[in-house]
Structure formats: structure tokens, C-alpha cells
PDB file of C-alpha atoms and ligand atoms in Angstrom:
ATOM      1  CA  MET A   1     153.632  62.992  51.148  1.00 58.00           C
ATOM      2  CA  ALA A   2     152.619  60.643  53.958  1.00 73.00           C
ATOM      3  CA  ASN A   3     152.595  61.874  57.497  1.00 94.00           C
ATOM      4  CA  TYR A   4     156.013  60.999  58.939  1.00 98.00           C
ATOM      5  CA  PHE A   5     157.140  61.285  62.502  1.00 98.00           C
ATOM      6  CA  ILE A   6     160.737  61.646  63.749  1.00 98.00           C
ATOM      7  CA  ALA A   7     161.354  60.150  67.169  1.00 98.00           C
ATOM      8  CA  PRO A   8     164.784  60.796  68.687  1.00 98.00           C
ATOM      9  CA  SER A   9     165.894  58.073  71.100  1.00 98.00           C
ATOM     10  CA  ILE A  10     167.196  59.723  74.215  1.00 97.00           C
ATOM     11  CA  LEU A  11     169.363  56.643  74.741  1.00 97.00           C
ATOM     12  CA  SER A  12     172.105  58.551  72.887  1.00 96.00           C
ATOM     13  CA  ALA A  13     171.554  61.838  74.683  1.00 96.00           C
ATOM     14  CA  ASN A  14     173.923  63.390  77.186  1.00 94.00           C
ATOM     15  CA  PHE A  15     172.282  62.159  80.460  1.00 96.00           C
ATOM     16  CA  ALA A  16     174.102  64.821  82.492  1.00 95.00           C
ATOM     17  CA  LYS A  17     171.830  67.383  80.893  1.00 95.00           C
ATOM     18  CA  LEU A  18     168.899  65.352  79.711  1.00 97.00           C
ATOM     19  CA  GLY A  19     166.245  68.035  80.168  1.00 97.00           C
ATOM     20  CA  GLU A  20     168.110  70.322  77.838  1.00 95.00           C
ATOM     21  CA  GLU A  21     168.745  67.526  75.384  1.00 95.00           C
ATOM     22  CA  ILE A  22     164.975  66.837  75.215  1.00 97.00           C
ATOM     23  CA  THR A  23     164.014  70.552  74.829  1.00 96.00           C
ATOM     24  CA  ASN A  24     166.619  70.938  72.067  1.00 95.00           C
ATOM     25  CA  VAL A  25     165.403  68.058  69.897  1.00 96.00           C
ATOM     26  CA  ILE A  26     161.782  69.203  70.347  1.00 96.00           C
ATOM     27  CA  ASP A  27     162.813  72.784  69.329  1.00 95.00           C
ATOM     28  CA  SER A  28     164.690  71.252  66.388  1.00 94.00           C
ATOM     29  CA  GLY A  29     161.470  69.749  65.027  1.00 95.00           C
ATOM     30  CA  ALA A  30     161.260  66.282  66.582  1.00 97.00           C
ATOM     31  CA  ASP A  31     157.738  64.938  66.877  1.00 98.00           C
ATOM     32  CA  ILE A  32     158.078  62.193  69.520  1.00 98.00           C
ATOM     33  CA  ILE A  33     160.438  61.409  72.346  1.00 98.00           C
ATOM     34  CA  HIS A  34     161.470  57.761  72.257  1.00 98.00           C
ATOM     35  CA  PHE A  35     162.267  56.450  75.735  1.00 99.00           C
ATOM     36  CA  ASP A  36     164.250  53.235  75.826  1.00 98.00           C
ATOM     37  CA  VAL A  37     163.756  51.221  79.041  1.00 99.00           C
ATOM     38  CA  MET A  38     166.315  48.342  79.556  1.00 98.00           C
ATOM     39  CA  ASP A  39     166.513  46.045  82.522  1.00 98.00           C
ATOM     40  CA  ASN A  40     169.722  44.065  82.260  1.00 98.00           C
ATOM     41  CA  HIS A  41     167.573  40.957  82.083  1.00 98.00           C
ATOM     42  CA  TYR A  42     165.443  40.944  78.903  1.00 98.00           C
ATOM     43  CA  VAL A  43     168.384  42.900  77.241  1.00 98.00           C
ATOM     44  CA  PRO A  44     171.995  43.150  78.409  1.00 98.00           C
ATOM     45  CA  ASN A  45     171.895  46.822  79.296  1.00 98.00           C
ATOM     46  CA  LEU A  46     170.362  49.007  81.989  1.00 98.00           C
ATOM     47  CA  THR A  47     168.857  52.400  81.393  1.00 98.00           C
ATOM     48  CA  ILE A  48     166.077  54.582  82.812  1.00 98.00           C
ATOM     49  CA  GLY A  49     162.704  54.018  84.559  1.00 98.00           C
ATOM     50  CA  PRO A  50     159.503  55.773  85.496  1.00 98.00           C
ATOM     51  CA  LEU A  51     161.154  58.389  87.703  1.00 98.00           C
ATOM     52  CA  VAL A  52     163.045  59.799  84.711  1.00 98.00           C
ATOM     53  CA  CYS A  53     159.843  59.717  82.606  1.00 98.00           C
ATOM     54  CA  GLU A  54     158.060  61.664  85.355  1.00 98.00           C
ATOM     55  CA  ALA A  55     160.910  64.183  85.497  1.00 98.00           C
ATOM     56  CA  ILE A  56     160.858  64.944  81.796  1.00 98.00           C
ATOM     57  CA  ARG A  57     157.062  64.981  81.374  1.00 98.00           C
ATOM     58  CA  PRO A  58     156.678  68.674  82.278  1.00 98.00           C
ATOM     59  CA  LEU A  59     159.338  69.693  79.687  1.00 97.00           C
ATOM     60  CA  THR A  60     157.168  68.875  76.678  1.00 97.00           C
ATOM     61  CA  ASN A  61     153.734  68.305  75.328  1.00 97.00           C
ATOM     62  CA  SER A  62     155.083  65.951  72.744  1.00 98.00           C
ATOM     63  CA  ILE A  63     154.344  62.260  72.767  1.00 98.00           C
ATOM     64  CA  ILE A  64     156.544  60.152  75.083  1.00 98.00           C
ATOM     65  CA  ASP A  65     156.964  56.830  73.402  1.00 99.00           C
ATOM     66  CA  VAL A  66     158.114  54.293  76.060  1.00 99.00           C
ATOM     67  CA  HIS A  67     159.847  51.263  74.538  1.00 99.00           C
ATOM     68  CA  LEU A  68     159.944  48.596  77.250  1.00 99.00           C
ATOM     69  CA  MET A  69     162.794  46.130  76.960  1.00 99.00           C
ATOM     70  CA  VAL A  70     161.996  44.545  80.234  1.00 98.00           C
ATOM     71  CA  GLU A  71     160.709  41.246  81.510  1.00 98.00           C
ATOM     72  CA  PRO A  72     158.170  40.800  83.051  1.00 98.00           C
ATOM     73  CA  VAL A  73     156.226  43.759  81.500  1.00 98.00           C
ATOM     74  CA  ASP A  74     152.954  44.070  83.402  1.00 98.00           C
ATOM     75  CA  ARG A  75     154.261  45.135  86.793  1.00 98.00           C
ATOM     76  CA  ILE A  76     155.889  48.302  85.425  1.00 98.00           C
ATOM     77  CA  VAL A  77     153.093  49.423  83.076  1.00 98.00           C
ATOM     78  CA  PRO A  78     150.999  51.441  85.526  1.00 98.00           C
ATOM     79  CA  ASP A  79     154.125  53.197  86.827  1.00 99.00           C
ATOM     80  CA  PHE A  80     154.984  54.475  83.317  1.00 99.00           C
ATOM     81  CA  ALA A  81     151.331  55.467  82.705  1.00 99.00           C
ATOM     82  CA  LYS A  82     151.373  57.507  85.985  1.00 98.00           C
ATOM     83  CA  ALA A  83     154.734  58.972  84.971  1.00 99.00           C
ATOM     84  CA  GLY A  84     153.070  60.448  81.818  1.00 98.00           C
ATOM     85  CA  ALA A  85     153.879  58.025  79.018  1.00 99.00           C
ATOM     86  CA  ASN A  86     151.612  58.340  75.974  1.00 99.00           C
ATOM     87  CA  ILE A  87     152.616  55.198  74.180  1.00 99.00           C
ATOM     88  CA  ILE A  88     153.861  51.985  75.799  1.00 99.00           C
ATOM     89  CA  SER A  89     155.404  49.260  73.665  1.00 99.00           C
ATOM     90  CA  PHE A  90     156.600  45.821  74.664  1.00 99.00           C
ATOM     91  CA  HIS A  91     158.189  42.678  73.211  1.00 99.00           C
ATOM     92  CA  PRO A  92     155.891  39.675  72.879  1.00 98.00           C
ATOM     93  CA  GLU A  93     158.648  37.356  74.240  1.00 98.00           C
ATOM     94  CA  ALA A  94     158.688  39.360  77.481  1.00 98.00           C
ATOM     95  CA  SER A  95     154.987  38.960  78.274  1.00 98.00           C
ATOM     96  CA  ARG A  96     153.374  35.639  79.170  1.00 98.00           C
ATOM     97  CA  HIS A  97     149.874  36.956  78.207  1.00 98.00           C
ATOM     98  CA  ILE A  98     150.227  39.320  75.301  1.00 98.00           C
ATOM     99  CA  ASP A  99     146.549  40.220  74.878  1.00 98.00           C
ATOM    100  CA  ARG A 100     146.316  40.913  78.637  1.00 98.00           C
ATOM    101  CA  THR A 101     149.307  43.282  78.534  1.00 99.00           C
ATOM    102  CA  ILE A 102     147.844  45.193  75.633  1.00 99.00           C
ATOM    103  CA  GLY A 103     144.555  45.503  77.652  1.00 98.00           C
ATOM    104  CA  LEU A 104     146.443  46.656  80.706  1.00 98.00           C
ATOM    105  CA  ILE A 105     148.282  49.388  78.775  1.00 99.00           C
ATOM    106  CA  LYS A 106     144.983  50.687  77.398  1.00 98.00           C
ATOM    107  CA  GLU A 107     143.214  50.534  80.712  1.00 98.00           C
ATOM    108  CA  GLN A 108     145.949  52.795  82.030  1.00 98.00           C
ATOM    109  CA  GLY A 109     145.014  55.377  79.311  1.00 98.00           C
ATOM    110  CA  CYS A 110     148.051  54.846  77.086  1.00 99.00           C
ATOM    111  CA  LYS A 111     148.382  53.742  73.492  1.00 99.00           C
ATOM    112  CA  ALA A 112     149.767  50.208  73.036  1.00 99.00           C
ATOM    113  CA  GLY A 113     152.509  48.972  70.766  1.00 99.00           C
ATOM    114  CA  LEU A 114     154.001  45.517  70.026  1.00 99.00           C
ATOM    115  CA  VAL A 115     157.733  45.252  69.145  1.00 99.00           C
ATOM    116  CA  PHE A 116     159.298  42.731  66.904  1.00 99.00           C
ATOM    117  CA  ASN A 117     163.023  41.845  67.199  1.00 99.00           C
ATOM    118  CA  PRO A 118     164.810  40.986  63.981  1.00 98.00           C
ATOM    119  CA  ALA A 119     164.146  37.181  64.451  1.00 98.00           C
ATOM    120  CA  THR A 120     160.641  37.547  65.972  1.00 98.00           C
ATOM    121  CA  PRO A 121     157.992  36.189  63.584  1.00 98.00           C
ATOM    122  CA  LEU A 122     155.033  38.436  62.663  1.00 98.00           C
ATOM    123  CA  HIS A 123     152.435  35.833  63.653  1.00 98.00           C
ATOM    124  CA  TYR A 124     152.167  37.587  67.010  1.00 98.00           C
ATOM    125  CA  LEU A 125     150.079  40.139  65.122  1.00 98.00           C
ATOM    126  CA  ASP A 126     147.491  37.531  64.015  1.00 97.00           C
ATOM    127  CA  HIS A 127     144.918  37.992  66.740  1.00 98.00           C
ATOM    128  CA  VAL A 128     145.782  41.409  68.187  1.00 98.00           C
ATOM    129  CA  LEU A 129     146.505  43.771  65.344  1.00 98.00           C
ATOM    130  CA  ASP A 130     143.147  45.514  65.674  1.00 98.00           C
ATOM    131  CA  LYS A 131     143.907  46.326  69.368  1.00 98.00           C
ATOM    132  CA  LEU A 132     147.240  47.933  68.687  1.00 98.00           C
ATOM    133  CA  ASP A 133     148.023  51.566  68.125  1.00 98.00           C
ATOM    134  CA  LEU A 134     151.592  50.964  67.010  1.00 99.00           C
ATOM    135  CA  VAL A 135     153.779  48.172  65.565  1.00 99.00           C
ATOM    136  CA  LEU A 136     157.503  48.613  66.104  1.00 99.00           C
ATOM    137  CA  ILE A 137     159.941  46.752  63.854  1.00 99.00           C
ATOM    138  CA  MET A 138     163.409  46.487  65.323  1.00 99.00           C
ATOM    139  CA  SER A 139     166.039  46.911  62.684  1.00 99.00           C
ATOM    140  CA  VAL A 140     168.845  46.004  65.210  1.00 99.00           C
ATOM    141  CA  ASN A 141     168.884  43.626  68.121  1.00 98.00           C
ATOM    142  CA  PRO A 142     167.601  45.485  71.116  1.00 98.00           C
ATOM    143  CA  GLY A 143     169.976  46.693  73.899  1.00 98.00           C
ATOM    144  CA  PHE A 144     172.332  49.288  72.433  1.00 98.00           C
ATOM    145  CA  GLY A 145     172.346  52.417  70.288  1.00 97.00           C
ATOM    146  CA  GLY A 146     174.653  52.886  67.366  1.00 97.00           C
ATOM    147  CA  GLN A 147     174.252  49.457  65.697  1.00 98.00           C
ATOM    148  CA  LYS A 148     173.956  48.817  61.952  1.00 98.00           C
ATOM    149  CA  PHE A 149     170.514  48.627  60.238  1.00 98.00           C
ATOM    150  CA  ILE A 150     169.632  45.009  59.494  1.00 98.00           C
ATOM    151  CA  LEU A 151     168.302  44.939  55.902  1.00 98.00           C
ATOM    152  CA  GLU A 152     165.779  42.152  56.445  1.00 98.00           C
ATOM    153  CA  ALA A 153     163.735  44.712  58.422  1.00 98.00           C
ATOM    154  CA  LEU A 154     162.706  46.253  55.082  1.00 98.00           C
ATOM    155  CA  ASN A 155     160.875  43.099  54.078  1.00 98.00           C
ATOM    156  CA  LYS A 156     159.185  42.866  57.439  1.00 98.00           C
ATOM    157  CA  LEU A 157     158.083  46.520  57.168  1.00 99.00           C
ATOM    158  CA  LYS A 158     156.564  45.805  53.743  1.00 98.00           C
ATOM    159  CA  VAL A 159     154.554  42.903  55.126  1.00 98.00           C
ATOM    160  CA  VAL A 160     153.297  44.837  58.144  1.00 99.00           C
ATOM    161  CA  ARG A 161     152.453  47.837  55.963  1.00 98.00           C
ATOM    162  CA  LYS A 162     150.099  45.681  53.985  1.00 98.00           C
ATOM    163  CA  ARG A 163     148.562  44.186  57.049  1.00 98.00           C
ATOM    164  CA  ILE A 164     147.915  47.598  58.671  1.00 98.00           C
ATOM    165  CA  ASP A 165     146.493  48.986  55.450  1.00 98.00           C
ATOM    166  CA  SER A 166     144.081  46.087  55.007  1.00 97.00           C
ATOM    167  CA  SER A 167     143.015  46.306  58.665  1.00 98.00           C
ATOM    168  CA  GLY A 168     141.669  49.773  57.914  1.00 97.00           C
ATOM    169  CA  LYS A 169     142.883  50.944  61.360  1.00 97.00           C
ATOM    170  CA  LYS A 170     145.023  53.892  62.278  1.00 97.00           C
ATOM    171  CA  ILE A 171     148.210  52.085  63.462  1.00 98.00           C
ATOM    172  CA  LEU A 172     151.611  53.647  63.450  1.00 98.00           C
ATOM    173  CA  LEU A 173     154.449  51.632  61.848  1.00 98.00           C
ATOM    174  CA  GLU A 174     157.608  52.469  63.705  1.00 99.00           C
ATOM    175  CA  VAL A 175     161.201  51.359  62.945  1.00 99.00           C
ATOM    176  CA  ASP A 176     163.996  51.426  65.523  1.00 99.00           C
ATOM    177  CA  GLY A 177     167.717  50.938  65.004  1.00 98.00           C
ATOM    178  CA  GLY A 178     170.333  52.187  62.627  1.00 98.00           C
ATOM    179  CA  VAL A 179     168.116  54.867  60.996  1.00 98.00           C
ATOM    180  CA  LYS A 180     170.284  57.482  59.321  1.00 98.00           C
ATOM    181  CA  VAL A 181     169.976  60.284  56.759  1.00 98.00           C
ATOM    182  CA  ASP A 182     171.247  57.937  54.007  1.00 98.00           C
ATOM    183  CA  ASN A 183     168.682  55.102  54.582  1.00 98.00           C
ATOM    184  CA  ILE A 184     165.552  56.790  55.905  1.00 98.00           C
ATOM    185  CA  ALA A 185     164.036  57.278  52.428  1.00 98.00           C
ATOM    186  CA  GLU A 186     164.387  53.573  51.616  1.00 98.00           C
ATOM    187  CA  ILE A 187     162.881  52.644  55.005  1.00 99.00           C
ATOM    188  CA  ALA A 188     159.941  54.971  54.363  1.00 98.00           C
ATOM    189  CA  ARG A 189     159.423  53.331  50.992  1.00 98.00           C
ATOM    190  CA  ALA A 190     159.184  50.022  52.744  1.00 98.00           C
ATOM    191  CA  GLY A 191     156.227  51.391  54.691  1.00 98.00           C
ATOM    192  CA  ALA A 192     157.421  52.893  57.972  1.00 98.00           C
ATOM    193  CA  ASP A 193     155.906  56.172  59.071  1.00 98.00           C
ATOM    194  CA  THR A 194     157.607  56.663  62.443  1.00 99.00           C
ATOM    195  CA  PHE A 195     161.404  56.738  62.699  1.00 99.00           C
ATOM    196  CA  VAL A 196     163.408  56.294  65.837  1.00 99.00           C
ATOM    197  CA  ALA A 197     166.839  57.798  65.530  1.00 98.00           C
ATOM    198  CA  GLY A 198     169.272  57.826  68.441  1.00 98.00           C
ATOM    199  CA  SER A 199     172.865  58.115  67.379  1.00 97.00           C
ATOM    200  CA  ALA A 200     171.973  59.773  64.062  1.00 97.00           C
ATOM    201  CA  ILE A 201     170.605  62.704  65.959  1.00 96.00           C
ATOM    202  CA  TYR A 202     172.358  62.802  69.368  1.00 93.00           C
ATOM    203  CA  SER A 203     175.793  61.522  68.627  1.00 84.00           C
ATOM    204  CA  ALA A 204     176.329  63.466  65.469  1.00 66.00           C
ATOM    205  CA  GLY A 205     178.549  66.473  65.992  1.00 56.00           C
ATOM    206  CA  GLU A 206     181.504  66.244  68.332  1.00 54.00           C
ATOM    207  CA  ASP A 207     180.493  69.106  70.541  1.00 61.00           C
ATOM    208  CA  ARG A 208     176.786  68.117  70.468  1.00 62.00           C
ATOM    209  CA  ASP A 209     175.961  71.640  69.443  1.00 69.00           C
ATOM    210  CA  PRO A 210     172.107  71.846  69.803  1.00 65.00           C
ATOM    211  CA  HIS A 211     171.945  73.561  66.360  1.00 69.00           C
ATOM    212  CA  HIS A 212     173.248  70.331  64.952  1.00 82.00           C
ATOM    213  CA  TYR A 213     170.047  68.633  65.901  1.00 93.00           C
ATOM    214  CA  ASP A 214     168.271  71.082  63.613  1.00 92.00           C
ATOM    215  CA  THR A 215     170.582  70.186  60.749  1.00 93.00           C
ATOM    216  CA  VAL A 216     170.132  66.405  61.175  1.00 95.00           C
ATOM    217  CA  ILE A 217     166.364  66.554  61.623  1.00 97.00           C
ATOM    218  CA  THR A 218     166.019  68.815  58.602  1.00 96.00           C
ATOM    219  CA  ALA A 219     168.170  66.443  56.554  1.00 96.00           C
ATOM    220  CA  LEU A 220     166.036  63.479  57.673  1.00 98.00           C
ATOM    221  CA  ARG A 221     162.860  65.313  56.619  1.00 98.00           C
ATOM    222  CA  LYS A 222     164.408  66.353  53.327  1.00 98.00           C
ATOM    223  CA  GLU A 223     165.009  62.661  52.532  1.00 98.00           C
ATOM    224  CA  LEU A 224     161.469  61.834  53.558  1.00 98.00           C
ATOM    225  CA  ALA A 225     160.122  64.529  51.213  1.00 97.00           C
ATOM    226  CA  LYS A 226     161.633  62.576  48.251  1.00 96.00           C
ATOM    227  CA  VAL A 227     159.584  59.432  49.001  1.00 97.00           C
TER     228      VAL A 227
HETATM  229  C1  DX5 B   1     167.898  49.765  70.857  1.00 51.70           C
HETATM  230  C2  DX5 B   1     166.969  50.940  71.106  1.00 51.70           C
HETATM  231  C3  DX5 B   1     166.955  52.060  70.109  1.00 51.70           C
HETATM  232  C4  DX5 B   1     168.272  52.721  69.943  1.00 51.70           C
HETATM  233  C5  DX5 B   1     168.397  53.242  68.571  1.00 51.70           C
HETATM  234  O1  DX5 B   1     167.583  48.755  71.680  1.00 51.70           O
HETATM  235  O2  DX5 B   1     165.630  50.397  71.155  1.00 51.70           O
HETATM  236  O3  DX5 B   1     165.893  52.927  70.383  1.00 51.70           O
HETATM  237  O4  DX5 B   1     168.475  53.808  70.878  1.00 51.70           O
HETATM  238  O5  DX5 B   1     169.665  53.821  68.486  1.00 51.70           O
HETATM  239  P1  DX5 B   1     170.258  54.110  67.027  1.00 51.70           P
HETATM  240  O6  DX5 B   1     169.357  55.036  66.305  1.00 51.70           O
HETATM  241  O7  DX5 B   1     171.600  54.672  67.345  1.00 51.70           O
HETATM  242  O8  DX5 B   1     170.440  52.754  66.316  1.00 51.70           O
HETATM  243 ZN1   ZN B   2     163.909  51.828  71.161  1.00 51.70          ZN
END
């Protein structure tokens, strides 16, 4: 079985007890904390910034995967690096100089990811793939949790999987949006190895019983074991 990573998106967590919500998913077997940053400009929603990243950093040694849905990108990158982010990903449309932004993220000691919206063409990978640590394929339009998986993302994942494999580089292929127990195996077959799941993990279970996180993450892994 390939090495798969489960990355709960804290966008769907209960923000009144965020620390606990993070500790609970990690204890339930999550590999990565996916941290969605929205600015009410690049996307029509507003979430959390570097102060929150700094506050949660001491709670876990796990990777904090910062998904920037902000424009412009460069100004905020050093703040997230200082706040303890391990991976910083951004959307090519939100940066005027994509190669420069990738360089900036790496200079700050973080791994760099490039994010593709459902309608964003993959040609942005043409001259920078070798410099990336992660490619993130959005399977919903960015801005909100709880949306339906857009099937075309599967075709995109297949194309990027081939490109990563022929590059010979170790680059994670992450998918974000609408990932559930009933579609994760198919998504893995298309080539993803890192799975963001927000509502599937955090919003499942009315009372948000922390043991429920265990159940969902185990179910996701069980599906992945079939691939
Ligand atoms: C959407 C965010 C996602 C979102 C995923 O813009 O980037 O990370 O939280 O949520 P679900 O898993 O509920 O689709
Ligand atoms: Zn995200």
C-alpha cells in the first residue's frame, strides 16, 4: 500500500475549543493539520491567521499544512513561517510572481505547495514542478467547507500523478474538498496520497464526540487499504 496521509481541515472544527479539537484528531490518528487561511478578498470568506497558527504550534509535532487563500501572498508568508507552519501552499492566480513566491516560502524554511482550483489549468506546473514539495488539487471551489466533490478533479489528479512520477521527485499530491469515506478510495486510485477532510471528520456526529474522530479516520484508512 502506498503511503497515505490524512489531513483534517480545522475549518470545520469547533473554534470555541480549537486546541482540544486539534489534539483529538491527532490522537485519533491524523497525520497532518490542514490550516485554511481565507481573506475575504481572494475567496469570499474570512478565517484564521498567523496568530492562531502560533497558538496551536505547541500542541503538536505534526505537520501544519497552511493553505493560503489570500491575495497578495508574499507579505504574509514570513509571518506563517515564524508561526511554525511546515508547508505553505498558495494559488498561482494570487501571486504575481509564482517562482518568486515559491523561493520565498523555501527561504523561510518551509515546504512549498501550489494549489489548483477546479478551473485552473495545470500549465502552471510547467517550469516549477521540480521546486515544489506539494501539489494541491482543489476538488471544490475554495472558500467553504462542506461542498460536493467535483468529479473532474479525478482526471486532473491522474495527469499530475504522471507528471510527479516522471519528475522522479518526492512531491506530495494532495486533494482538498468533498473527500469522504465513500469516495476516498477512488480518489486514491486517481493518484492522490494526501487527503484533506474537513466536514467528513469534524462535522460528523452531532455531539462532536472526540471518539467519533477515531471512527471516521479509521474508516478512511480502511478504504485506503483497499486501493
Ligand atoms: C475549502 C478548503 C477546504 C475545506 C474542505 O476552501 O480549502 O480545506 O475545509 O472541507 P470539506 O472536507 O468539508 O470539503
Ligand atoms: Zn484547504
